[in-house]
mmCIF file of C-alpha atoms in Angstrom:
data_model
loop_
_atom_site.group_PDB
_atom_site.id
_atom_site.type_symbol
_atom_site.label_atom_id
_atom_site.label_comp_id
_atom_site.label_asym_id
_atom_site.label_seq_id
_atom_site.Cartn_x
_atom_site.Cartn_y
_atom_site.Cartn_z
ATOM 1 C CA UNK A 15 -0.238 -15.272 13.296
ATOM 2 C CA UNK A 16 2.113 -16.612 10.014
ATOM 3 C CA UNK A 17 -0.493 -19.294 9.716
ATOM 4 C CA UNK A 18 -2.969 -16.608 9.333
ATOM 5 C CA UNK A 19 -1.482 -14.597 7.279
ATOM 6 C CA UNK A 20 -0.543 -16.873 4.859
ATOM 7 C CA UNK A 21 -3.873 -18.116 4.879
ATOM 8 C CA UNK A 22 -4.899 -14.486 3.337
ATOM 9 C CA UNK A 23 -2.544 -14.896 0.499
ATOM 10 C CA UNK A 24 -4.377 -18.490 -0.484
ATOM 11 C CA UNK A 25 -7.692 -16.061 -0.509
ATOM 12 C CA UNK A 26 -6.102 -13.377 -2.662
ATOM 13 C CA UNK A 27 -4.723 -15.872 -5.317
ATOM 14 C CA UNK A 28 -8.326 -18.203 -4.640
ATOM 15 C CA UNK A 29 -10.681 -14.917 -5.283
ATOM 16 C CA UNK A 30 -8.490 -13.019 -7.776
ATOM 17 C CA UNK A 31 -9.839 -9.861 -6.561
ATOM 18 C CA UNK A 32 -10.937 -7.122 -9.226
ATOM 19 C CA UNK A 33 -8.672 -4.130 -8.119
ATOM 20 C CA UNK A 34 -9.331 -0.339 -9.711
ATOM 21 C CA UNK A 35 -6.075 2.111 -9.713
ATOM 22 C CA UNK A 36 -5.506 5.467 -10.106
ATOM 23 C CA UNK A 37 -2.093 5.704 -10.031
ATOM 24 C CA UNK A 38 1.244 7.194 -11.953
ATOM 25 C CA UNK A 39 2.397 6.948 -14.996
ATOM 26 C CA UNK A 40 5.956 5.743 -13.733
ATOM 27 C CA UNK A 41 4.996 2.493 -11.813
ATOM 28 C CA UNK A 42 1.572 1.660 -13.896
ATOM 29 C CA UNK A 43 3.202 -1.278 -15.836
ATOM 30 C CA UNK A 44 4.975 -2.865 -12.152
ATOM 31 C CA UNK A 45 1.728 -2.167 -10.541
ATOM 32 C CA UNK A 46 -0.163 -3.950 -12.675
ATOM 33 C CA UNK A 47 2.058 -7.072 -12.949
ATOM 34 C CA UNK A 48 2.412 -6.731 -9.068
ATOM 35 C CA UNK A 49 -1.124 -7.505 -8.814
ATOM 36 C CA UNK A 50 -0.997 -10.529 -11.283
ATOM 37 C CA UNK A 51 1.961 -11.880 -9.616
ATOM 38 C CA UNK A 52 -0.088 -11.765 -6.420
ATOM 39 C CA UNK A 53 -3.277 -13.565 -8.242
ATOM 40 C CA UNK A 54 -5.214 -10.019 -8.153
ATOM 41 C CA UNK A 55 -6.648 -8.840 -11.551
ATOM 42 C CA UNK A 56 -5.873 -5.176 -12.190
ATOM 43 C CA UNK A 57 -7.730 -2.310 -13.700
ATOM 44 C CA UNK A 58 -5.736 0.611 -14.207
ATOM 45 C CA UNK A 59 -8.454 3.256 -14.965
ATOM 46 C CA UNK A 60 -8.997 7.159 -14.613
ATOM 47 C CA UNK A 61 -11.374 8.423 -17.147
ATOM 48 C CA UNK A 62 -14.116 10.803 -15.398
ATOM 49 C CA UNK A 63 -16.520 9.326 -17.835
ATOM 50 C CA UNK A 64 -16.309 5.427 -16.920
ATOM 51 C CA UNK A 65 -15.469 5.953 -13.422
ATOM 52 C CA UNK A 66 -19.141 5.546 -11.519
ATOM 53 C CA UNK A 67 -19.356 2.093 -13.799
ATOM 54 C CA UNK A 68 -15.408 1.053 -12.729
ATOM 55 C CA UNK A 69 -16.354 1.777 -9.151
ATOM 56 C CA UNK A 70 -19.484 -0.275 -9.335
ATOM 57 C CA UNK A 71 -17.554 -3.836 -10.470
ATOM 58 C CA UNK A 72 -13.896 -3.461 -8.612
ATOM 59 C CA UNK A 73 -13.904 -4.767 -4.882
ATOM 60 C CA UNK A 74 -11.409 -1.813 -3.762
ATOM 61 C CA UNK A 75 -10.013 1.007 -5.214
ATOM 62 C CA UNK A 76 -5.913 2.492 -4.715
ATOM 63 C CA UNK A 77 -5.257 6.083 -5.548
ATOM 64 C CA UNK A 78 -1.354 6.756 -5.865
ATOM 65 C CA UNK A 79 -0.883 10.515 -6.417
ATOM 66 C CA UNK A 80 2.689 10.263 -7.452
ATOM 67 C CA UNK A 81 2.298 11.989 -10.869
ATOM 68 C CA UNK A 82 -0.083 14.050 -10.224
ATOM 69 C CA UNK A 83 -2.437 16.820 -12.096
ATOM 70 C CA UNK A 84 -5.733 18.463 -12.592
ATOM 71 C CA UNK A 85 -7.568 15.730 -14.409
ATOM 72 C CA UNK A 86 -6.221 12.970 -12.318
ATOM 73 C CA UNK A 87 -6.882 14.535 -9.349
ATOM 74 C CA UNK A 88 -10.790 15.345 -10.246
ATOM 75 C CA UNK A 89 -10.616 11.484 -10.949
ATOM 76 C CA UNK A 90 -9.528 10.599 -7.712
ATOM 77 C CA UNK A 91 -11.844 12.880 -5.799
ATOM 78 C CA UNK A 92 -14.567 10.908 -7.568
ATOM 79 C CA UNK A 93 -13.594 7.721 -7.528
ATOM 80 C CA UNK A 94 -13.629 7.854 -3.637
ATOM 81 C CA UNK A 95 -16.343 9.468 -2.850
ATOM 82 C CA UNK A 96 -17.846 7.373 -5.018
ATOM 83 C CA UNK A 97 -16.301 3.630 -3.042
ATOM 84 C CA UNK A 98 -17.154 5.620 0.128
ATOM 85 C CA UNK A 99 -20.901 5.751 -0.641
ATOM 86 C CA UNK A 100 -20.716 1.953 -1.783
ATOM 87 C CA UNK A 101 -19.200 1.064 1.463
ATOM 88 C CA UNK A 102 -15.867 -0.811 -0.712
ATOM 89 C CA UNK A 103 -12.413 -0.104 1.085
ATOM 90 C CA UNK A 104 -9.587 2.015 -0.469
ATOM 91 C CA UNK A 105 -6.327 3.131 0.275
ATOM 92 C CA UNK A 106 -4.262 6.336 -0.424
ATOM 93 C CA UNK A 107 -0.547 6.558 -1.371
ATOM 94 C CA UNK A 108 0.479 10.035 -0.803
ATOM 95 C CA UNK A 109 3.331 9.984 -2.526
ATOM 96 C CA UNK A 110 5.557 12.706 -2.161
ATOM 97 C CA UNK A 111 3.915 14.235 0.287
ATOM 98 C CA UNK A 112 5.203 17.874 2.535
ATOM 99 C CA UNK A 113 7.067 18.785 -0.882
ATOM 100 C CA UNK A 114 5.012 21.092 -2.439
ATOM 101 C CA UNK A 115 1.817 22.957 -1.377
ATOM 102 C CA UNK A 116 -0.706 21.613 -4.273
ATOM 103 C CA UNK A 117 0.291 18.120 -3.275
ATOM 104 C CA UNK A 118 -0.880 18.757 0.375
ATOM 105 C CA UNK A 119 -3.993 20.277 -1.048
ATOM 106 C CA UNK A 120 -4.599 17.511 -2.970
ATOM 107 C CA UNK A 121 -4.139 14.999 -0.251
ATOM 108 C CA UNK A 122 -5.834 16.788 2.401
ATOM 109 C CA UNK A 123 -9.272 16.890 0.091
ATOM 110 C CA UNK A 124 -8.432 13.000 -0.144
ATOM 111 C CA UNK A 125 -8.250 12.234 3.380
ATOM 112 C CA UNK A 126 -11.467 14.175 4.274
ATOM 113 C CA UNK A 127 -12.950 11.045 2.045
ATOM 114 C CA UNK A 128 -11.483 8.555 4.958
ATOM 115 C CA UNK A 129 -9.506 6.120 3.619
ATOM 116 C CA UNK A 130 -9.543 2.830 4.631
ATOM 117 C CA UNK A 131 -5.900 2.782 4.584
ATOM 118 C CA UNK A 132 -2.770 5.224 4.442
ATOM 119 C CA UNK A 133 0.322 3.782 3.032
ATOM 120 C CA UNK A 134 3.468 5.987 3.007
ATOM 121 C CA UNK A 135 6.862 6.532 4.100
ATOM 122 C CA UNK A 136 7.913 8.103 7.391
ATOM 123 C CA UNK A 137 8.611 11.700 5.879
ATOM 124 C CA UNK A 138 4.967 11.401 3.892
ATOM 125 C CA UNK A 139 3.246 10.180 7.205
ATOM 126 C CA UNK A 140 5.231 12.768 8.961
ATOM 127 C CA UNK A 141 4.181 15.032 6.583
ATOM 128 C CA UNK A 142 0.552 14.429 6.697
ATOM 129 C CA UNK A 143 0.056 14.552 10.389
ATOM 130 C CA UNK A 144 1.618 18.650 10.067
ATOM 131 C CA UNK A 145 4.907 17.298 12.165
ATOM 132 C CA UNK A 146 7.309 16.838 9.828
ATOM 133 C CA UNK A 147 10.652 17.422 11.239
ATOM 134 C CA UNK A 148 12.436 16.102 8.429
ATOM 135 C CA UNK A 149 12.291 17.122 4.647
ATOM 136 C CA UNK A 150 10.869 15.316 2.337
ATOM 137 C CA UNK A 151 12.989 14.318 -0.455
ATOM 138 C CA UNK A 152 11.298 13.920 -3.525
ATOM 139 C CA UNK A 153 9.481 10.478 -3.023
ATOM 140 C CA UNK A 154 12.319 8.973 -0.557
ATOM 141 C CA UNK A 155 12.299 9.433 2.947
ATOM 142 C CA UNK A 156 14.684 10.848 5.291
ATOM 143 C CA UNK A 157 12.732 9.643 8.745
ATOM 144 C CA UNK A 158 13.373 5.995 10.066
ATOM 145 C CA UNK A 159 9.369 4.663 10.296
ATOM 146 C CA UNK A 160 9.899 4.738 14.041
ATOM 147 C CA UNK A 161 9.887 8.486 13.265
ATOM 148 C CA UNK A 162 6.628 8.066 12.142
ATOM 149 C CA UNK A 163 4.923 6.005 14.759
ATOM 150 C CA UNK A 164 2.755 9.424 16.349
ATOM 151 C CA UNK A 165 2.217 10.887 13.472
ATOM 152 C CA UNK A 166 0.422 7.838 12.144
ATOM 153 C CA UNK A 167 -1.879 7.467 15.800
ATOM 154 C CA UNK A 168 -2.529 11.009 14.868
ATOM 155 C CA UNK A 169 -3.830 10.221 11.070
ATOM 156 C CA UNK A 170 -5.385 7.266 12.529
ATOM 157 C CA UNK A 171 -7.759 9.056 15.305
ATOM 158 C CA UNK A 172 -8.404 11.874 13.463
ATOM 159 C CA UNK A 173 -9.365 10.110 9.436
ATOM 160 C CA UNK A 174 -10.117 6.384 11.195
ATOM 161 C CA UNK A 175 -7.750 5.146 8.657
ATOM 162 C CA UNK A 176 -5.173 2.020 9.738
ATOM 163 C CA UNK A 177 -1.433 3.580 8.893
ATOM 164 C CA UNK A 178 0.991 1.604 7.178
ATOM 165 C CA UNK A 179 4.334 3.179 7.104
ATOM 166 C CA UNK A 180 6.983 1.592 5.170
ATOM 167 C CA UNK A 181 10.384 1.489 6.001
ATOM 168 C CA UNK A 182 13.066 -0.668 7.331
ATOM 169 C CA UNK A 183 10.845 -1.981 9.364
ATOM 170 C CA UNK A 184 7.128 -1.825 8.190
ATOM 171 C CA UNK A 185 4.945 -0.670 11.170
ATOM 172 C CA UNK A 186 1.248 -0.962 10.605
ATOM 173 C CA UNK A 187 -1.212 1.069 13.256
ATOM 174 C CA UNK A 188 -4.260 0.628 13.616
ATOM 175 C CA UNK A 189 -7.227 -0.196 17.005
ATOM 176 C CA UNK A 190 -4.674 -2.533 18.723
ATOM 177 C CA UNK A 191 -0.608 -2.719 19.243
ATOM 178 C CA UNK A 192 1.643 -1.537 15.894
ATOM 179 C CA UNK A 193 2.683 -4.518 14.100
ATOM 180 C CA UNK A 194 6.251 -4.711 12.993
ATOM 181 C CA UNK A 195 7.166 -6.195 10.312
ATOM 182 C CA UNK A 196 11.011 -6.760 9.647
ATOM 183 C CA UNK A 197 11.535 -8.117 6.193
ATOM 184 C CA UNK A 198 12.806 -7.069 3.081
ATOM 185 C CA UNK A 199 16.486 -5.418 1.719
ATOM 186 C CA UNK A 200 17.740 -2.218 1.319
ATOM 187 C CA UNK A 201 18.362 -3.360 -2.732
ATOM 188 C CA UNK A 202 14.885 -3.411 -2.814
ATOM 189 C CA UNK A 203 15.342 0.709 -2.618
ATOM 190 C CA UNK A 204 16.921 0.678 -6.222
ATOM 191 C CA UNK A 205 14.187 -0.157 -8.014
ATOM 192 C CA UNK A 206 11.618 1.987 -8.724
ATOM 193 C CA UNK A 207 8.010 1.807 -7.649
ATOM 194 C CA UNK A 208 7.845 -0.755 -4.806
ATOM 195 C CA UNK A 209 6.357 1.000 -2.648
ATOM 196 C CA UNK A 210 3.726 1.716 -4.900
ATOM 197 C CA UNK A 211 3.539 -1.822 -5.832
ATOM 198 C CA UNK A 212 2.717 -2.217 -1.901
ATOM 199 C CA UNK A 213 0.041 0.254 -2.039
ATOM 200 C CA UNK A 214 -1.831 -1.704 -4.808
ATOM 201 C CA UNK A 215 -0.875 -5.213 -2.812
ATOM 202 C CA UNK A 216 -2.884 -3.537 -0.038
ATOM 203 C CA UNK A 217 -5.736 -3.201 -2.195
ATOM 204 C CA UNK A 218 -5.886 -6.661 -3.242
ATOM 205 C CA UNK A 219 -5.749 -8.067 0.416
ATOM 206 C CA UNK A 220 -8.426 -5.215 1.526
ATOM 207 C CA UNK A 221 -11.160 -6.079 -1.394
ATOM 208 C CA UNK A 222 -11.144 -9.942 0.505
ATOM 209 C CA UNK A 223 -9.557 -10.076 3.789
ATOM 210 C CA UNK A 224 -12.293 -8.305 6.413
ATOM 211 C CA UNK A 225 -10.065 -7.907 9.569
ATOM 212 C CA UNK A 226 -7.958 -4.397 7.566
ATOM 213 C CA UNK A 227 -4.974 -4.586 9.962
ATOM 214 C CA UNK A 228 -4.766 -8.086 8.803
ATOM 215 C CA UNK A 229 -4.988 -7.455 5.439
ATOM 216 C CA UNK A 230 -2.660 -4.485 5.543
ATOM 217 C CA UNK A 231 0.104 -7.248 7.661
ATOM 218 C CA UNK A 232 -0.497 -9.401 4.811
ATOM 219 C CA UNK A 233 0.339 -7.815 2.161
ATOM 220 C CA UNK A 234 3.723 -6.217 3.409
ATOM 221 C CA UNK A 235 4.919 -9.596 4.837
ATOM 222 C CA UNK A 236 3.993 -10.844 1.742
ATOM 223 C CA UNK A 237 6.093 -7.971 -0.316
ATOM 224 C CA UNK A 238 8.853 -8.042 2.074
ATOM 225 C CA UNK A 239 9.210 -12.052 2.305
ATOM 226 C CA UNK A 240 9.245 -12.289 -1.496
ATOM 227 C CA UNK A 241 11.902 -9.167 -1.547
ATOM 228 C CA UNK A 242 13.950 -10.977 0.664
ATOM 229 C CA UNK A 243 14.146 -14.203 -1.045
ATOM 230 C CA UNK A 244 14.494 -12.792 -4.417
ATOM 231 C CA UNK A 245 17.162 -10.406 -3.230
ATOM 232 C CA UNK A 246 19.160 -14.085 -2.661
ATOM 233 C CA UNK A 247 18.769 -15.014 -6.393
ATOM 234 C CA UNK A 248 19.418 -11.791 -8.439
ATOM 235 C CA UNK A 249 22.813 -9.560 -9.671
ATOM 236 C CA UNK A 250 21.500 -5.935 -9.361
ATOM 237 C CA UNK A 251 18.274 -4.185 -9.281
ATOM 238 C CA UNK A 252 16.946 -5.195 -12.819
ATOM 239 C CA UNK A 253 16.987 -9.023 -12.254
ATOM 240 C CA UNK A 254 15.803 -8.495 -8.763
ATOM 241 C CA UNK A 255 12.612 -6.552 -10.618
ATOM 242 C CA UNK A 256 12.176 -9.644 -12.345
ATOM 243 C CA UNK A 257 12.888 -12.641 -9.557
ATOM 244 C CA UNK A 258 10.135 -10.478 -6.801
ATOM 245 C CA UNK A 259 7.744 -11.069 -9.955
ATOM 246 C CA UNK A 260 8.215 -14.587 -10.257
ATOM 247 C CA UNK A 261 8.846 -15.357 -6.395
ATOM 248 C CA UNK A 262 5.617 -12.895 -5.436
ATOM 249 C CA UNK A 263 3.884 -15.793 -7.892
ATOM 250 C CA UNK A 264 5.445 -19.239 -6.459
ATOM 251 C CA UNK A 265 5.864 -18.436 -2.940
ATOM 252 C CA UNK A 266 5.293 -21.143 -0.964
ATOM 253 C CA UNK A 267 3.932 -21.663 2.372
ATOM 254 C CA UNK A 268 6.619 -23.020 3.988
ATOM 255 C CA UNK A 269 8.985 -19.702 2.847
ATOM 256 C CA UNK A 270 6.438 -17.203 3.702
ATOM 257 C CA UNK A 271 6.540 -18.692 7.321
ATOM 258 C CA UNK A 272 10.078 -19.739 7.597
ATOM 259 C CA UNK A 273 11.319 -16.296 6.666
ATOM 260 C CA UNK A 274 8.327 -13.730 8.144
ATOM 261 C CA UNK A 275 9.784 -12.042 11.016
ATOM 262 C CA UNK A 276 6.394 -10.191 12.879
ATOM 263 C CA UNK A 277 5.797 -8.990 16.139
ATOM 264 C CA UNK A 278 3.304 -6.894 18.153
ATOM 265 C CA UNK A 279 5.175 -4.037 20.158
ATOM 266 C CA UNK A 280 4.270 -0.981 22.057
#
């Protein structure tokens, strides 16, 4: 399974995969170098008028609602309908999800348009399957993704979707057993938009990888290997920004399976 997985990242960095995002102001920058770092090429575009031409050259689309408003959200709406009808995979971030009722609006219209994937947190999963126990607090979450784990079988029989929720472990559900992926560091909380740098990863390994759960593995083994080792090298949060860059660049075969910790489980 490492093998195979690692073999994915060789196709993301060999097929540089055009990527389209609609996604928030606050993270647009790390998103975009995210992508780089991975060998991806990013697009980070939301005007109404370009958006049936963007659609037509990207290979998958990611929609991160984290800041988000009218405009945007008319943008997004399009967007997928419009990768939908092309038959191109996308996934949805639904960040912040359960903490206001215009956000669950918003998201609700979204997953009527079937994502390919759903990547969130346990509260946001939680919070999207209508059994959310636990507030939601701002954009963090206050559920362990365990927490999660029927409320993403829910999302994922009734919208088709495979579920990635992110956490301290990252558990990924989709037609077979949830895989579990145990990397990364709790430092890796203290810097701002990781998770929505996973979200966009996603979307690189889902515009060439054709097995999804695969590609959705992937790309969070990938995030949390490279978070791991670049936790090792750095002093705080803002060289650690830096070093995940750099290490989600030069990561080499032999670290990727050395360090991956992945199992199938019930």
């Amino acid at each position: 399974m490492e093998k195979r997985l690692w073999n994915h990242v060789l196709t993301v960095r060999r097929q540089a995969p055009l990527v389209q995002n609609i996604t928030n102001f606050v993270v647009m920058n790390n998103t975009a170098n995210a992508l780089l770092a991975v060998g991806a090429s990013p697009i980070m575009a939301h005007a109404e008028g370009e958006l049936a031409d963007m659609t037509q050259i990207c290979q998958s689309l990611v929609i991160n609602i984290g800041t988000l408003d009218e405009h945007w959200f008319e943008s997004m709406l399009q967007a997928s309908a419009t990768v939908r009808r092309a038959g191109k995979p996308w996934v949805l971030d639904p960040v912040g999800a359960g903490a206001t009722p215009y956000r669950d609006h918003a998201i609700s219209q979204l997953l009527a348009m079937r994502p390919t994937v759903v990547r969130g947190n346990a509260s946001e999963i939680m919070a999207l399957a209508k059994s959310n126990h636990n507030a939601t607090k701002g954009v963090d979450s206050t559920a362990a993704s365990i927490d999660a784990l029927d409320a993403a079988r829910f999302i994922r029989k009734q919208y088709g979707s495979v579920v990635c929720i992110s956490g301290e472990a990252d558990i990924v559900v989709g037609e077979d057993q949830p895989v579990y992926i145990r990397n990364g560091h709790p430092l890796m909380t203290k810097v701002t938009g990781l998770g929505c740098s996973a979200t966009a990863i996603i979307g690189a390994f889902l515009a060439v990888v054709e097995h999804t759960e695969e590609a959705v593995s992937a790309a969070m083994a990938l995030l949390g290997v490279c978070g791991e080792l670049a936790v090792a090298v750095s002093n705080g949060p803002g060289s650690l920004q830096v070093n995940l860059l750099d290490k989600l660049y030069n990561i080499t075969d032999d670290e990727f399976i050395t360090k991956l910790r992945i199992a199938y489980e019930a």
